[in-house]
Every structure is written in structure tokens, then in C-alpha cells.
XYZ file of C-alpha atoms in Angstrom:
600
model
C 31.808 14.620 16.775
C 30.019 11.679 15.154
C 30.856 8.133 16.246
C 32.856 5.876 13.921
C 31.540 2.451 13.006
C 33.006 -0.305 10.915
C 31.460 -0.378 7.436
C 28.714 -2.941 6.781
C 28.433 -4.300 3.262
C 25.529 -6.176 1.755
C 23.900 -6.788 -1.603
C 20.835 -4.577 -2.042
C 18.649 -5.425 -5.028
C 21.683 -6.885 -6.786
C 24.071 -4.008 -6.048
C 26.853 -3.782 -3.473
C 26.205 -1.138 -0.829
C 28.243 -0.063 2.190
C 26.887 1.817 5.201
C 28.668 3.308 8.190
C 26.017 3.084 10.888
C 25.635 1.526 14.318
C 25.457 -2.261 13.834
C 22.187 -2.455 15.817
C 20.445 0.171 13.689
C 17.183 -1.139 12.274
C 17.500 -2.326 8.690
C 14.286 -0.418 7.909
C 15.894 2.837 9.079
C 19.050 2.178 7.068
C 17.064 1.354 3.933
C 14.865 4.428 4.200
C 17.027 7.119 5.793
C 20.535 6.148 4.722
C 19.945 4.527 1.349
C 16.737 6.296 0.291
C 14.729 3.118 -0.385
C 11.425 4.447 0.932
C 9.420 1.712 -0.781
C 9.918 -0.260 2.426
C 7.247 1.153 4.746
C 7.254 1.483 8.537
C 4.001 1.122 10.405
C 4.836 -0.075 13.891
C 8.579 -0.669 14.484
C 7.514 -3.774 16.391
C 7.195 -6.491 13.752
C 3.408 -6.461 14.028
C 2.193 -4.929 10.756
C 4.634 -6.405 8.228
C 4.686 -3.259 6.068
C 8.491 -3.329 6.220
C 8.767 -6.914 4.912
C 11.872 -7.551 2.787
C 13.548 -10.725 1.563
C 16.923 -11.520 3.123
C 18.878 -14.373 1.579
C 15.661 -15.908 0.253
C 13.598 -15.516 3.411
C 10.947 -13.004 4.457
C 11.887 -10.737 7.340
C 10.608 -7.619 9.074
C 13.226 -4.971 8.387
C 12.194 -3.059 11.524
C 13.277 -6.005 13.715
C 16.492 -6.780 11.839
C 19.745 -5.153 13.025
C 21.636 -4.080 9.936
C 24.688 -6.080 11.074
C 22.702 -9.268 10.523
C 22.541 -8.691 6.774
C 26.282 -8.194 6.334
C 27.406 -9.936 3.115
C 23.855 -11.173 2.427
C 21.477 -10.358 -0.448
C 18.549 -8.109 0.506
C 15.613 -7.472 -1.815
C 13.132 -4.633 -1.358
C 10.109 -3.576 -3.391
C 12.404 -1.477 -5.600
C 14.200 -4.642 -6.690
C 11.178 -6.726 -7.613
C 10.426 -5.598 -11.156
C 13.247 -7.503 -12.856
C 11.353 -10.789 -13.376
C 8.358 -11.699 -15.527
C 6.647 -13.391 -12.581
C 6.869 -10.229 -10.501
C 5.542 -8.118 -13.339
C 2.525 -10.434 -13.583
C 2.083 -10.236 -9.810
C 2.036 -6.447 -9.870
C -0.440 -6.441 -12.768
C -2.692 -8.845 -10.876
C -2.638 -6.525 -7.874
C -3.794 -3.699 -10.096
C -6.471 -5.778 -11.822
C -7.994 -7.056 -8.572
C -7.849 -3.745 -6.716
C -5.462 -5.332 -4.234
C -3.546 -2.063 -3.869
C -5.897 0.356 -2.172
C -4.378 2.890 0.253
C -1.072 1.233 -0.688
C 0.845 1.409 2.597
C 0.847 -2.393 3.017
C 1.313 -3.131 -0.680
C 5.139 -3.319 -0.692
C 5.092 -5.772 2.200
C 2.355 -7.848 0.559
C 4.227 -7.964 -2.745
C 7.476 -8.978 -1.063
C 5.760 -11.834 0.781
C 3.873 -12.944 -2.328
C 6.954 -12.825 -4.571
C 8.928 -14.819 -2.025
C 6.204 -17.493 -2.018
C 5.936 -17.629 -5.816
C 9.704 -17.929 -6.210
C 9.478 -21.405 -4.717
C 5.882 -22.326 -5.482
C 4.453 -21.103 -8.786
C 0.982 -22.587 -8.173
C 0.214 -22.246 -4.475
C -3.082 -23.207 -2.908
C -5.265 -20.611 -1.240
C -4.197 -21.768 2.211
C -0.536 -21.528 1.209
C -1.063 -17.948 0.033
C -2.843 -17.080 3.268
C 0.011 -18.578 5.266
C 2.657 -16.714 3.275
C 0.913 -13.352 3.617
C -0.073 -13.866 7.235
C 2.629 -11.585 8.573
C 1.451 -8.498 6.678
C -1.594 -6.575 7.865
C -4.026 -4.680 5.644
C -6.796 -2.357 6.858
C -8.500 -1.648 3.509
C -9.148 -4.728 1.398
C -10.294 -7.478 3.721
C -7.452 -9.552 2.152
C -9.654 -11.362 -0.379
C -8.584 -9.175 -3.303
C -4.927 -9.626 -2.367
C -5.192 -13.410 -2.093
C -7.134 -13.622 -5.371
C -4.444 -11.545 -7.090
C -1.645 -13.865 -5.958
C -3.592 -16.963 -6.999
C -4.092 -15.596 -10.504
C -0.417 -14.890 -11.243
C 0.247 -18.284 -12.829
C -2.682 -17.902 -15.253
C -2.311 -14.170 -15.961
C -1.794 -13.457 -19.654
C -2.393 -9.852 -20.715
C -2.943 -6.545 -19.002
C -6.670 -5.718 -19.011
C -7.841 -2.638 -20.847
C -10.120 -0.080 -19.243
C -13.757 -0.450 -20.349
C -15.149 1.892 -23.030
C -16.731 5.154 -21.941
C -20.179 4.578 -20.492
C -19.508 0.936 -19.609
C -17.417 1.352 -16.470
C -20.114 0.415 -13.943
C -19.492 -3.152 -12.826
C -16.125 -3.304 -14.572
C -12.681 -3.450 -13.037
C -10.558 -0.400 -13.826
C -6.999 0.359 -12.842
C -6.368 2.983 -10.189
C -4.779 6.155 -11.501
C -2.134 5.869 -8.774
C -1.995 2.076 -8.840
C 1.263 1.769 -10.752
C 3.173 3.864 -8.204
C 1.721 1.790 -5.366
C 2.768 -1.595 -6.762
C 6.208 -0.270 -7.696
C 6.857 1.127 -4.217
C 7.113 4.640 -5.636
C 4.061 6.150 -3.960
C 5.006 8.809 -1.391
C 3.452 8.718 2.066
C 3.918 11.193 4.896
C 7.263 9.862 6.102
C 8.686 9.147 2.643
C 9.848 12.649 1.762
C 11.999 14.737 4.086
C 13.493 18.035 2.871
C 17.219 18.661 3.154
C 18.307 20.459 6.322
C 15.055 19.545 8.067
C 14.868 19.709 11.849
C 13.160 16.864 13.685
C 10.441 17.214 16.291
C 9.524 15.429 19.502
C 6.447 16.336 21.521
C 6.258 16.664 25.298
C 2.940 15.129 26.336
C 0.986 14.698 29.542
C 1.607 11.432 31.422
C -1.728 11.868 33.229
C -5.397 11.885 32.241
C -5.838 15.206 34.016
C -3.045 17.391 35.346
C -1.786 20.912 35.792
C 1.833 21.620 34.904
C 4.593 24.180 34.946
C 7.537 24.246 32.545
C 10.884 25.156 34.093
C 14.224 26.301 32.680
C 13.900 25.598 28.970
C 17.037 27.506 28.021
C 19.183 25.594 30.512
C 17.807 22.288 29.283
C 18.540 23.256 25.666
C 22.112 24.164 26.629
C 22.556 20.764 28.270
C 21.441 18.961 25.112
C 23.665 19.754 22.111
C 21.783 19.642 18.848
C 18.502 20.807 20.387
C 17.655 24.137 18.801
C 14.476 25.282 20.512
C 11.473 24.423 22.645
C 8.127 25.900 21.665
C 5.112 26.298 23.948
C 1.668 27.858 23.700
C 3.245 31.319 24.061
C 4.950 30.860 20.681
C 1.736 30.377 18.729
C 1.243 33.541 16.661
C -2.480 33.065 16.050
C -5.282 31.213 17.798
C -4.274 28.385 20.114
C -7.431 26.440 19.385
C -8.730 24.081 16.736
C -11.640 21.794 15.950
C -13.341 20.312 12.923
C -16.649 22.118 13.620
C -15.832 25.817 14.180
C -18.632 26.677 16.690
C -17.383 23.850 18.915
C -13.617 24.361 18.481
C -12.032 23.859 21.892
C -8.744 21.949 21.609
C -5.435 23.789 22.085
C -2.465 22.984 19.863
C -0.346 23.116 23.016
C -1.970 23.109 26.449
C -1.214 26.230 28.466
C -1.663 25.252 32.135
C -3.888 22.170 32.285
C -3.983 18.905 30.335
C -7.340 17.190 29.948
C -6.244 13.814 28.576
C -3.272 11.488 28.745
C -1.004 12.351 25.825
C -2.061 15.974 25.380
C 0.781 18.090 23.970
C 2.382 20.892 26.002
C 5.644 21.615 24.141
C 7.548 20.921 20.936
C 11.240 20.047 21.014
C 13.030 20.840 17.756
C 16.592 19.918 16.841
C 18.965 18.071 14.577
C 17.658 14.603 13.767
C 20.348 12.597 15.599
C 20.045 14.708 18.732
C 16.258 14.497 18.772
C 16.251 10.740 18.175
C 18.584 10.149 21.147
C 16.750 12.515 23.481
C 15.564 11.361 26.903
C 12.304 13.275 27.289
C 11.925 12.194 30.919
C 14.528 14.839 31.778
C 12.514 17.695 30.283
C 12.018 20.438 32.924
C 8.331 20.170 33.693
C 6.534 19.564 36.987
C 3.149 17.875 37.003
C 0.314 17.995 39.508
C -2.075 15.148 38.861
C -5.777 15.978 39.235
C -8.875 13.843 39.629
C -9.845 12.274 36.311
C -13.328 11.372 35.127
C -13.103 8.611 32.529
C -16.754 7.582 32.273
C -19.798 9.678 31.305
C -21.671 8.796 34.500
C -18.955 10.304 36.681
C -18.580 13.321 34.431
C -22.328 14.051 34.691
C -22.478 13.754 38.483
C -23.753 16.838 40.313
C -20.408 17.434 42.039
C -18.281 16.803 38.934
C -15.905 19.547 37.843
C -16.406 20.924 34.338
C -13.831 20.312 31.614
C -15.220 23.318 29.738
C -16.919 25.942 31.856
C -19.635 26.727 29.325
C -20.843 23.124 29.023
C -23.077 22.188 31.936
C -22.946 18.631 33.268
C -19.990 18.159 30.877
C -22.483 17.699 28.053
C -21.119 18.770 24.693
C -24.379 18.435 22.765
C -27.636 16.465 22.623
C -29.358 15.000 19.598
C -33.057 14.206 19.333
C -35.518 12.760 16.784
C -39.201 11.989 17.401
C -41.911 10.585 15.135
C -45.414 9.709 16.298
C -45.805 8.629 19.932
C -43.288 5.981 20.996
C -44.845 5.358 24.428
C -48.276 4.759 22.955
C -46.828 2.527 20.257
C -45.016 0.420 22.842
C -48.119 0.241 25.043
C -50.069 -1.247 22.111
C -47.384 -3.828 21.310
C -48.042 -7.535 21.794
C -44.351 -8.162 22.400
C -41.782 -5.798 23.948
C -38.046 -6.168 24.506
C -35.736 -3.755 26.328
C -31.962 -4.181 26.531
C -28.791 -2.206 27.138
C -25.460 -2.410 25.343
C -22.007 -0.891 25.613
C -19.204 -0.523 23.091
C -15.630 0.591 23.881
C -13.105 2.974 22.390
C -11.835 1.550 19.090
C -8.504 2.508 17.521
C -8.557 3.162 13.766
C -5.340 1.149 13.418
C -4.302 2.543 10.064
C -0.892 1.196 9.109
C 0.663 4.629 8.497
C 1.217 6.751 11.619
C 0.838 10.507 11.228
C 3.828 12.091 9.476
C 4.827 15.078 7.389
C 6.845 18.261 7.131
C 6.441 22.026 6.776
C 8.557 24.567 4.904
C 8.472 28.324 5.365
C 8.714 30.281 2.123
C 8.839 33.949 2.991
C 5.549 34.726 4.658
C 3.952 31.466 3.487
C 3.868 27.929 4.903
C 3.760 24.729 2.838
C 2.834 21.456 4.546
C 3.258 17.964 3.095
C 1.875 14.890 4.834
C -0.923 12.398 5.379
C -4.383 13.886 5.712
C -7.984 13.186 4.795
C -9.018 16.845 4.765
C -6.488 19.215 3.152
C -8.922 22.127 2.850
C -9.895 21.861 6.514
C -6.192 21.647 7.404
C -5.583 24.852 5.479
C -8.313 26.751 7.313
C -7.161 25.466 10.697
C -3.446 26.117 10.235
C -4.163 29.622 8.924
C -6.027 30.486 12.143
C -3.353 28.961 14.350
C -0.533 30.752 12.542
C -2.416 34.042 12.291
C -2.088 34.040 8.503
C -4.485 34.425 5.615
C -5.586 31.149 4.059
C -3.797 31.955 0.809
C -0.539 31.931 2.796
C -1.026 28.237 3.643
C -0.529 25.444 1.124
C -1.407 21.854 2.004
C 0.175 19.172 -0.193
C -1.428 15.832 0.714
C 0.787 12.784 0.535
C -0.767 9.417 -0.119
C -2.708 8.502 2.992
C -1.871 5.104 4.429
C -5.296 4.571 5.912
C -7.353 7.082 7.857
C -10.926 5.832 8.304
C -11.955 9.185 9.793
C -9.203 9.991 12.278
C -6.998 11.838 9.784
C -9.784 14.339 9.160
C -8.681 15.999 12.413
C -5.369 17.846 12.379
C -2.492 16.280 14.294
C 1.080 17.043 13.183
C 0.183 19.914 10.823
C 0.238 22.891 13.235
C 3.269 21.456 15.051
C 5.526 21.386 11.999
C 4.133 24.720 10.780
C 4.995 26.440 14.061
C 8.584 25.170 14.084
C 9.219 25.880 10.410
C 7.886 29.409 10.861
C 10.063 30.287 13.851
C 13.283 28.525 12.787
C 12.913 29.216 9.059
C 14.013 25.644 8.406
C 11.994 22.671 7.192
C 10.442 20.806 10.124
C 9.593 17.080 10.045
C 7.804 14.701 12.388
C 6.709 11.070 12.252
C 4.573 9.804 15.107
C 5.537 6.530 16.737
C 2.847 3.852 16.755
C 2.348 4.364 20.486
C 2.109 8.139 20.103
C -0.441 7.759 17.329
C -2.600 5.398 19.363
C -2.441 7.480 22.541
C -3.152 10.898 21.074
C -5.393 10.679 18.007
C -9.167 10.316 17.917
C -11.018 7.046 18.477
C -14.488 5.620 17.827
C -16.888 6.930 20.474
C -17.610 4.491 23.306
C -21.350 4.113 23.757
C -23.924 3.200 26.393
C -27.187 2.417 24.617
C -30.623 1.350 25.832
C -33.338 0.326 23.359
C -36.951 -0.582 23.943
C -38.780 -2.053 20.947
C -42.246 -3.514 20.452
C -44.167 -5.321 17.705
C -47.617 -6.787 17.133
C -48.333 -10.492 16.657
C -47.622 -10.139 12.928
C -44.102 -8.857 13.677
C -44.730 -5.251 12.650
C -42.896 -2.686 14.767
C -45.241 -0.535 16.830
C -42.649 1.650 18.535
C -39.000 2.184 19.464
C -37.380 4.176 22.261
C -33.620 4.709 21.961
C -31.218 6.440 24.333
C -27.487 6.651 23.690
C -24.702 8.224 25.731
C -21.388 8.722 23.932
C -18.010 9.345 25.569
C -16.702 12.213 23.451
C -13.455 12.599 25.403
C -11.754 15.812 26.409
C -12.511 17.856 23.301
C -15.328 18.159 20.772
C -13.853 16.842 17.513
C -16.801 15.171 15.729
C -18.885 14.728 18.892
C -21.662 17.073 17.698
C -22.002 15.122 14.456
C -22.186 11.802 16.286
C -24.786 12.973 18.783
C -26.955 14.489 16.075
C -26.581 11.743 13.486
C -27.230 8.745 15.720
C -30.928 9.539 16.462
C -31.535 9.925 12.717
C -30.140 6.481 11.902
C -30.825 4.460 15.069
C -34.081 3.135 13.605
C -32.036 1.237 11.036
C -33.395 0.481 7.544
C -36.846 -0.226 8.949
C -40.258 1.443 8.931
C -40.994 2.683 12.451
C -44.311 4.531 12.919
C -43.625 5.621 16.510
C -40.100 6.583 17.474
C -38.194 8.607 20.017
C -34.379 8.721 20.051
C -31.935 10.769 22.090
C -28.149 10.868 22.047
C -25.818 12.733 24.393
C -22.116 13.456 23.872
C -20.357 13.768 27.237
C -16.895 15.130 27.966
C -14.463 12.988 29.981
C -10.727 13.054 30.610
C -10.136 10.613 27.765
C -8.527 11.019 24.373
C -10.978 12.835 22.074
C -13.401 10.647 20.158
C -13.855 11.532 16.522
C -14.919 10.301 13.109
C -14.698 6.571 12.425
C -16.668 5.134 9.510
C -20.254 5.936 10.409
C -20.183 8.689 13.057
C -21.810 6.623 15.807
C -24.192 4.687 13.565
C -22.306 1.338 13.869
C -22.691 1.480 17.651
C -26.436 2.047 17.281
C -26.741 -0.690 14.658
C -25.020 -3.232 16.911
C -27.614 -2.551 19.615
C -30.644 -2.397 17.308
C -29.920 -5.640 15.478
C -29.441 -7.510 18.747
C -32.770 -6.361 20.159
C -34.364 -7.287 16.819
C -33.137 -10.838 17.353
C -34.524 -10.853 20.885
C -37.864 -9.469 19.689
C -38.108 -12.086 16.939
C -37.452 -14.864 19.440
C -40.028 -13.479 21.870
C -42.661 -13.172 19.109
C -41.719 -16.622 17.747
C -40.971 -15.175 14.304
C -37.971 -16.065 12.152
C -35.207 -13.481 12.631
C -34.793 -12.788 8.935
C -38.544 -12.714 8.364
C -39.153 -10.040 11.020
C -36.632 -7.813 9.268
C -38.314 -8.353 5.911
C -41.695 -7.527 7.460
C -40.352 -4.159 8.620
C -37.871 -3.310 5.862
C -38.152 0.123 4.314
C -39.008 0.300 0.629
C -39.314 2.976 -2.010
C -41.927 5.650 -1.190
C -41.955 4.802 2.526
C -41.012 7.515 5.069
C -38.030 7.240 7.368
C -38.298 8.379 10.991
C -37.310 11.887 9.895
C -40.016 11.983 7.209
C -37.710 11.523 4.234
C -39.248 9.603 1.340
C -37.016 8.030 -1.287
C -38.774 7.260 -4.542
C -36.011 4.925 -5.663
C -32.817 3.254 -4.488
C -33.999 1.736 -1.184
C -32.428 -1.704 -1.422
C -32.577 -3.277 2.031
C -35.420 -5.622 1.065
C -33.445 -6.992 -1.892
C -30.409 -7.434 0.340
C -32.413 -9.412 2.883
C -34.060 -11.500 0.170
C -30.626 -12.389 -1.193
C -29.709 -13.761 2.229
C -32.626 -16.219 2.335
C -30.896 -19.311 0.865
C -27.865 -18.915 3.129
C -30.033 -18.120 6.153
C -32.320 -21.108 5.614
C -29.326 -23.393 5.214
C -27.806 -22.072 8.433
C -31.102 -22.486 10.304
C -31.440 -26.060 9.080
C -27.913 -26.880 10.185
C -28.505 -25.302 13.600
C -31.730 -27.281 14.029
C -29.960 -30.542 13.176
C -27.177 -29.713 15.618
C -29.669 -28.979 18.396
C -31.581 -32.186 17.663
C -28.400 -34.225 17.872
C -27.450 -32.497 21.099
C -30.796 -33.478 22.615
C -30.487 -37.113 21.494
C -27.920 -38.978 23.625
C -27.630 -41.701 20.957
C -26.356 -39.176 18.406
C -23.890 -37.299 20.574
């Protein structure tokens, strides 16, 4: 029997609405789930991202932090209510013109904050715009396009036309899906839930490494009304294994006896949405036996270390290697040599939209809707897991609220497919921010050592590079990282003598995956720092030493590739000269003043 609550009335986008919900229910939940206003997005449920920004009685507020009782008898405006004024229409057009709406998940929050500012200040300064939008995060634009769009609203006159055919390069064109994004109509993974859908919660390992045993599932289900079923690895009809590179596939959808990282899934709980939302997962009947965890590559490669995967000696997933000329000889001939080591950590992709979506069974077919960067790969993977032909799987990508590489791997897709298949009801899941951060792939941590030498003229004579990458418990994109890094670790420079190795090592950490560059940013961070050190040691300007060694058309890379056109690093470095010289002059003046006590 459902609880009874006193009705709460408020004015939503100019219309009276009444809801019968718990007075402490989040306003964001009421707007989206009760009233169907999915233009208000949810990224964190903690007031950090600002995607859920609305205007309450003339003031910006995070709807995820606002109990619905606090808006009783007050006016609330969401993205769906913005289009009634000329100013707002100009604002939305400016967003389109400047490319301020990219993935679009933050766009409703940005527009709400901007409209609230412009309501009281039609000609704000740049700093005022920055202050007003400061509570809304964006992971795509770098904010400049958004700020420029808001500043142009007061002077905006007409909607720009797309350039004529053949003249698009260098011109600003409207996104095909831009209108839906600025109107709050674009559908993301959590914005569309089928009727009669069951909700999912995932039982996950609380340890980095543990064995487990699941107890009386049926008794637990009986004790929790509204819970329909619990699914484990035994319920997977096909192959309980996935991975983005088939020869290296090694990750189970649901672990069978042993978990290799904190957050690994062992069971799916499916039930009616209210029952699942109120569930205390700490009471789930599972016993854990924590095991020794190896979180760093050095420990995982020790002689006495246990193997995460029995066929991978020393816990090494794969090695990458590139050699050109003779690096040792080149370094021996150098007039100046620098050697240094660097480390980089795990990095979270931090897309605003957590993983979300649903699956529907239609006869002997499965349809999946949700956020993904790789629908065709999802289709192949889900087909194997479900034991179905690929033409029995349909992937319908929602708009993707940021991905940056991590949403190439599957996450929720096989989970909702499994439940929908067995229960013959739509199955929906939306990861919490914490669940997303704990369980999805990260940028590979690295341990890099570089030795580089040059002659007195600043020309590189040789480079030795060695990188070790923490690939986590499962392969994901580890083979790509280990093989790509040695190819690119020389940077955009001509290196006659070169030797580079990279090793991907398994640990009991969350899997590392794709993240904008597949390991190359880590290598670039190290290389550019040793370049600075080498320039200082050779007493050559830091920009100049890069220009001396910059690749150009018709010059070979370390892998022997020769590009006859399009190599632009020299032009990029030349364009930096005025700024660099100005910065050097300023630094010299600062140092001179610091050395002169009369000018301090």
C-alpha cells in the first residue's frame, strides 16, 4: 500500500501543478519522473555539476538539492519554460551560432543560469557572465564558446544562414541536433523510460580482490516485496565475457567466484522502481573473503605475485616496441644528455551524464536504448553475451552526455538485456555518480623513464623511452595503449636513433581504457618536460630547440612514415614565437628585480 502525502502545489513554467510525493523528494526527481520534464538533467545528485539548474522564484538553484516542499506555492522555471521571451530566443540562437551546445548534457543548466543573469542584467561584463555560470560544469567546450554566446545576446540580430556548398571550411554552421539541445528536448540515456519498466541495482564487490559466495536469494527476494528476481552469472545464456578487442576479451559481465577489482559486479537485482530505490543492498545474502590485492605494477610483476589471468605471465597483458637506428650509440655521441622519470595517476573521464539506458525484449530480439560511443561494438558484444545472432540485437544510441573514450566499453548494456530477456519486461538502469566513477574505465596510470640526448646545435641524437601502464584488472584498451605509445612517444620531432618500449600490467584496480589519446598524453607530458631540461642543459631556448627538431613534410617519423604534406608542427611553433618571447622577457625582468634588493 503506497504512503499518502499532502499535495504540494507550485507554479511550473507558468502553470499550476500538484504532486503527491514525499516532501523531501528531490525537485529534480519530481520534475523528471513525476512531471516528465526531462529537460532538467541529473549528473551528480550532489549539487556539483549544475546540470539540474532551475530558477525558483527568480533565483538559480540546483534541483537535485532542493526538497520539493521548499518550492510549495513558488514559481519554478525549467528549460522547457524558457522559450517564451525574445531574449531567451536570442540566447538559444547564440548558443547555436557559437557552438556552445556540444554534447548538450550541460546546456539546459547553462541556459537557465544565463537567462537568469540576463533577466536582471541585459549587458553583463565577461566576469559577470563567468560568475553567473560558475555553478554549471561543462566537459566539452572549455567554456569560452558558452561565455561568448551569452555576451552576444544583447547585440544579436538575425539567425545566421549556413554557408553555401563548398564554402563550409572555416565557417560556423549549426549542429543538426542543436535545436533539440537548446530547447531541452534532446534525449539522453536516462530521459526515456518505457512503461512498466523494472529497475535495476547491481551488487558489487566492496574489495579490490575477493572471493564470494551468494546465499539464499529466494529467501531474500521473499523478504523484500517488489523485488522480482536476482540474476547471477548462471543466468547468462551466452558467453560471460566481453572486451573491446576480441583476442583479449577477459571481463565477465557478472563475476562467478572471484572479483578482481573494487566495484566488480556479481549480481543484478531487478524489481519495481519504488522497491529497488528503497533497497538496502548491505543486507544482500553474500559472504566475502578478502584476498591480497596488488594495486601497483611493481607488486604485480614480482616473482611471487599471483596471476590475475593464468595465461599472462608476470601479469603482463601486452608489450609494445618501436626501434629506429641505434639509440645507445646516438646517446653516446650526444654532447648533452638528460634522463628523468615521471608518473601520472588514474584520471576519471568525468562526463556529466552517468551511464543509463533500457532494454526491451521483442519476441526473440532485444532492443537497447542508452548512452554509448560504440553502438556497433555494443551489438556484437551483447549478441555474444545473450547467445543470439547479431541481427537479433538492436542498439538505439541516445544522445551521449560526454564519453571521451570510456563509453566505448559496454557497461549497462548487457545488464539491462539480461533482465529484459528473462522477465520479458522493459529493464532500466541509471548509474549513480559514485557507481560510474568506481566501475568504469579510467586513463591509464603511467610510470615513464626517458633518456634524451642532443649535440651542441640542439639536434636530437637519440631517445630511449620506457613506459609501464597500469591496465587494471581487465584488458579493455590496454593492448592499444601499449602498442600506440611507442609509436608516438617521440612526439612531433625528427629522431634518428630511437628505442621505445611500453608494458601494460594487470593489477587489482578498475580497468583502464580509452581516454582521448590512448596513452599518448602521458608520454607527451614526460617528453616535453625532458625537452625543457635538455634545452636548459644545452643552453638553448626551449622553443628554439623544438623548432630545430620539428618534423616537416617529407621527413620520416620513428616508424618510417613519410608525409608529403600536412605536417604542421613547425608552423604551430612559429606562431607561438611572439607570445613566447614576451613571456621570456617578462620572466627575465622578474628575475632581475628579484636579484636587485632595491627593486623588490
